[in-house]
CSV table of C-alpha atoms in Angstrom, one decimal:
chain,number,residue,atom,x,y,z
C,1,MET,CA,-14.3,-0.8,-6.0
C,2,TYR,CA,-16.8,-4.2,-6.2
C,3,VAL,CA,-17.0,-7.2,-8.4
C,4,PHE,CA,-19.7,-10.3,-9.3
C,5,GLY,CA,-18.6,-13.1,-7.8
C,6,ARG,CA,-17.0,-14.2,-4.4
C,7,LYS,CA,-13.8,-13.2,-6.0
C,8,CYS,CA,-10.9,-10.2,-5.4
C,9,PRO,CA,-12.1,-6.3,-6.9
C,10,ARG,CA,-8.5,-5.6,-6.3
C,11,CYS,CA,-6.3,-8.5,-8.8
C,12,LYS,CA,-9.9,-10.9,-9.5
C,13,GLY,CA,-8.2,-14.0,-7.8
C,14,ARG,CA,-10.5,-16.4,-6.0
C,15,ASP,CA,-7.5,-17.3,-3.7
C,16,LEU,CA,-9.8,-16.4,-0.4
C,17,SER,CA,-9.3,-17.7,2.7
C,18,PRO,CA,-11.9,-16.7,5.7
C,19,LEU,CA,-12.1,-14.4,8.4
C,20,THR,CA,-14.0,-13.5,11.8
C,21,LEU,CA,-16.9,-10.6,10.9
C,22,GLN,CA,-16.1,-7.9,11.7
C,23,PRO,CA,-19.0,-6.1,14.2
C,24,TRP,CA,-19.8,-3.5,11.9
C,25,MET,CA,-20.3,-6.5,9.5
C,26,ASP,CA,-23.2,-8.6,11.2
C,27,SER,CA,-25.7,-5.6,9.4
C,28,PHE,CA,-24.8,-7.4,6.1
C,29,PRO,CA,-27.6,-10.5,5.9
C,30,ALA,CA,-25.2,-13.4,4.5
C,31,ALA,CA,-21.9,-11.5,4.5
C,32,ARG,CA,-18.8,-13.1,4.5
C,33,HIS,CA,-15.6,-11.6,5.0
C,34,TYR,CA,-12.7,-12.7,3.2
C,35,HIS,CA,-8.2,-12.2,2.7
C,36,CYS,CA,-7.2,-12.5,0.1
C,37,ARG,CA,-3.8,-14.6,-0.9
C,38,THR,CA,-3.0,-13.5,-3.7
C,39,CYS,CA,-3.4,-10.0,-3.3
C,40,SER,CA,-3.5,-9.1,0.7
C,41,GLN,CA,-6.6,-7.2,0.5
C,42,ASP,CA,-9.7,-8.4,3.2
C,43,ILE,CA,-13.1,-8.1,1.1
C,44,LEU,CA,-16.9,-8.4,1.9
C,45,SER,CA,-18.6,-11.3,0.0
C,46,PHE,CA,-21.8,-11.2,-0.1
C,47,PHE,CA,-25.0,-12.8,-3.4
C,48,PRO,CA,-23.4,-11.1,-5.5
C,49,ILE,CA,-21.1,-9.3,-4.9
C,50,SER,CA,-17.9,-9.2,-3.2
C,51,VAL,CA,-16.6,-5.1,-2.0
C,52,LEU,CA,-12.9,-4.4,-1.4
C,53,LEU,CA,-12.2,-3.3,2.1
C,54,GLU,CA,-10.4,-0.4,2.6
C,55,LYS,CA,-7.2,-1.1,5.3
C,56,ARG,CA,-6.2,3.2,5.7
C,57,THR,CA,-6.9,4.8,9.0
C,58,SER,CA,-5.7,8.1,8.7
C,59,GLU,CA,-5.5,10.7,6.1
C,60,ARG,CA,-3.4,10.4,3.0
C,61,PHE,CA,-1.2,13.0,1.0
C,62,LYS,CA,0.3,12.5,-1.9
C,63,MET,CA,3.8,13.0,-2.3
C,64,PRO,CA,6.4,15.3,-4.7
C,65,ASN,CA,8.1,12.4,-7.5
C,66,ASN,CA,12.0,13.6,-5.3
C,67,LEU,CA,10.7,11.7,-2.6
C,68,LEU,CA,12.2,7.2,-2.6
C,69,ILE,CA,12.0,5.1,-1.0
C,70,ARG,CA,15.1,2.1,-0.5
C,71,LEU,CA,14.0,-1.4,-0.4
C,72,LYS,CA,16.5,-3.5,1.3
C,73,GLY,CA,16.2,-7.2,-0.4
C,74,GLN,CA,17.8,-9.3,-2.2
C,75,HIS,CA,18.2,-6.7,-4.1
C,76,GLU,CA,18.1,-3.4,-3.2
C,77,GLN,CA,16.4,-0.7,-5.5
C,78,PHE,CA,14.8,1.9,-5.0
C,79,ALA,CA,10.2,2.9,-5.2
C,80,ARG,CA,8.8,5.9,-6.1
C,81,ILE,CA,6.1,7.2,-2.7
C,82,HIS,CA,3.2,8.2,-4.4
C,83,ASP,CA,1.2,8.9,-1.3
C,84,LEU,CA,2.4,9.4,2.6
C,85,SER,CA,0.3,9.1,5.6
C,86,GLU,CA,1.4,9.0,9.6
C,87,ASN,CA,0.6,5.7,9.8
C,88,GLY,CA,2.0,4.4,6.4
C,89,LEU,CA,2.4,4.7,2.3
C,90,ARG,CA,1.6,3.7,-0.9
C,91,PHE,CA,5.1,3.9,-3.5
C,92,SER,CA,5.3,1.8,-6.5
C,93,TYR,CA,8.9,0.4,-8.6
C,94,ASN,CA,9.2,-2.4,-11.3
C,95,TYR,CA,8.6,-5.8,-10.4
C,96,ASP,CA,12.3,-7.6,-9.9
C,97,SER,CA,12.0,-10.4,-8.6
C,98,GLN,CA,11.5,-9.6,-4.7
C,99,LYS,CA,8.0,-9.9,-3.2
C,100,PHE,CA,6.8,-8.6,0.3
C,101,ALA,CA,3.9,-9.4,1.2
C,102,ASP,CA,2.5,-9.5,4.6
C,103,THR,CA,6.6,-9.2,5.7
C,104,ALA,CA,7.8,-6.6,8.0
C,105,LEU,CA,10.9,-4.6,6.7
C,106,GLU,CA,12.6,-1.2,7.0
C,107,VAL,CA,12.9,1.1,4.8
C,108,ASP,CA,14.6,4.3,4.3
C,109,LEU,CA,12.9,7.1,3.1
C,110,TYR,CA,14.9,10.0,0.5
C,111,ASN,CA,14.4,13.4,-0.8
C,112,CYS,CA,15.7,13.6,-3.6
C,113,GLU,CA,15.7,17.3,-3.9
C,114,GLN,CA,17.5,18.3,0.0
C,115,GLY,CA,19.9,16.3,0.2
C,116,THR,CA,17.7,14.4,3.0
C,117,PHE,CA,16.8,10.9,4.5
C,118,LEU,CA,15.4,8.9,7.1
C,119,GLU,CA,17.1,5.8,7.9
C,120,ARG,CA,14.8,2.1,8.9
C,121,LEU,CA,11.4,2.9,8.8
C,122,PRO,CA,9.8,-0.4,9.6
C,123,ILE,CA,7.2,-1.1,7.9
C,124,ARG,CA,5.0,-4.4,6.9
C,125,VAL,CA,3.7,-4.9,3.6
C,126,LEU,CA,0.2,-4.6,3.4
C,127,SER,CA,-1.5,-5.0,0.4
C,128,SER,CA,0.5,-5.4,-3.6
C,129,THR,CA,-1.1,-4.8,-6.9
C,130,PHE,CA,0.7,-5.2,-10.7
C,131,GLU,CA,0.1,-3.1,-13.4
C,132,THR,CA,1.8,-3.6,-17.1
C,133,ARG,CA,2.8,-0.4,-18.9
C,134,LYS,CA,4.3,0.2,-21.9
C,135,ILE,CA,7.6,1.6,-21.1
C,136,GLY,CA,9.9,2.6,-25.0
C,137,ASP,CA,9.2,-0.6,-26.6
C,138,SER,CA,8.9,-3.3,-24.0
C,139,PRO,CA,6.6,-3.9,-21.3
C,140,THR,CA,7.5,-3.1,-17.7
C,141,THR,CA,5.3,-4.9,-14.9
C,142,ILE,CA,5.1,-2.3,-11.9
C,143,VAL,CA,4.3,-3.1,-8.4
C,144,TRP,CA,2.4,-1.2,-6.3
C,145,GLN,CA,2.7,-2.0,-2.2
C,146,GLY,CA,0.5,-0.8,0.8
C,147,ALA,CA,1.9,-0.8,4.0
C,148,CYS,CA,1.8,0.1,7.5
C,149,PHE,CA,4.4,1.7,9.5
C,150,GLY,CA,5.5,-0.3,12.8
C,151,GLN,CA,6.8,1.3,15.7
C,152,LEU,CA,9.0,4.7,14.7
C,153,ASN,CA,10.5,6.8,17.3
C,154,ARG,CA,9.7,10.6,18.4
C,155,ALA,CA,12.2,11.7,15.7
C,156,GLN,CA,10.7,9.4,12.7
C,157,LYS,CA,7.1,10.3,14.0
C,158,THR,CA,8.2,14.6,14.1
C,159,ILE,CA,10.5,14.0,10.6
C,160,LEU,CA,7.0,12.4,8.9
C,161,LYS,CA,5.0,14.9,9.7
C,162,ASN,CA,7.3,17.4,8.6
C,163,TYR,CA,7.7,15.9,5.1
C,164,ILE,CA,3.5,16.0,5.0
C,165,THR,CA,3.2,19.1,5.7
C,166,THR,CA,6.1,20.4,3.6
C,167,TYR,CA,5.4,18.3,0.7
C,168,GLY,CA,1.6,16.7,1.3
C,169,GLN,CA,-1.0,17.4,-1.2
C,170,LYS,CA,-5.0,16.5,0.5
C,171,GLU,CA,-5.7,13.5,-2.2
C,172,GLU,CA,-9.5,14.0,-3.1
C,173,SER,CA,-9.9,10.4,-2.3
C,174,PRO,CA,-8.2,7.7,-1.0
C,175,LEU,CA,-8.8,5.2,-4.2
C,176,SER,CA,-8.0,8.1,-6.2
C,177,SER,CA,-4.4,6.7,-7.2
C-alpha cells in the first residue's frame, strides 16, 4: 500500500515521528523511516511516495464468525476476530469511546459454537484503522485493530495452535482483508 507524498498510506495522516532506519532500508536512496502517531503504522518514505511497512511476522489464518474476543476496558465489549496467528490477531468492533492503540491489555477468546474460551491473553495493539459503513439507516464506525500477543504460557500457545489448525483458512495475501 502506498500514497504520494510524506503521509501515512493507511490513515492519510501527516502526524509522523521519525525512526532510525533499519539496515535493509539503507539500500533505498533518501529513504526515511517514520511511525504514524495516528494509527501506529510504520512507513518508509522516499520522494515522491510513502509505503506501508508490514509488521506481521507469521502466517495469518482467516477465522470463522463464531470466534470472538472480549475487550476489557472502560466498557466491556466483544470484537470479531478476522485473522489469527501464533504471534497475533486482527479484529474489528463498533467504535465507542475506547482507544487501544499502543496499549497493552488482556483479552478473552470465545468460541461461540462450542462454548469454550481462553482467558487472559496478553496483547499489545500495534495498528488501528477506522471505516464507516452504513448499517441499517445510520452510519456506523468500525475499528480494525492489529495486535501481537505478549508472553503466552504453554497452555495458551497450545490452545491457539489448536484454534488455527481446526478453524483457520490460509489467507491469499497478508493485506487482503
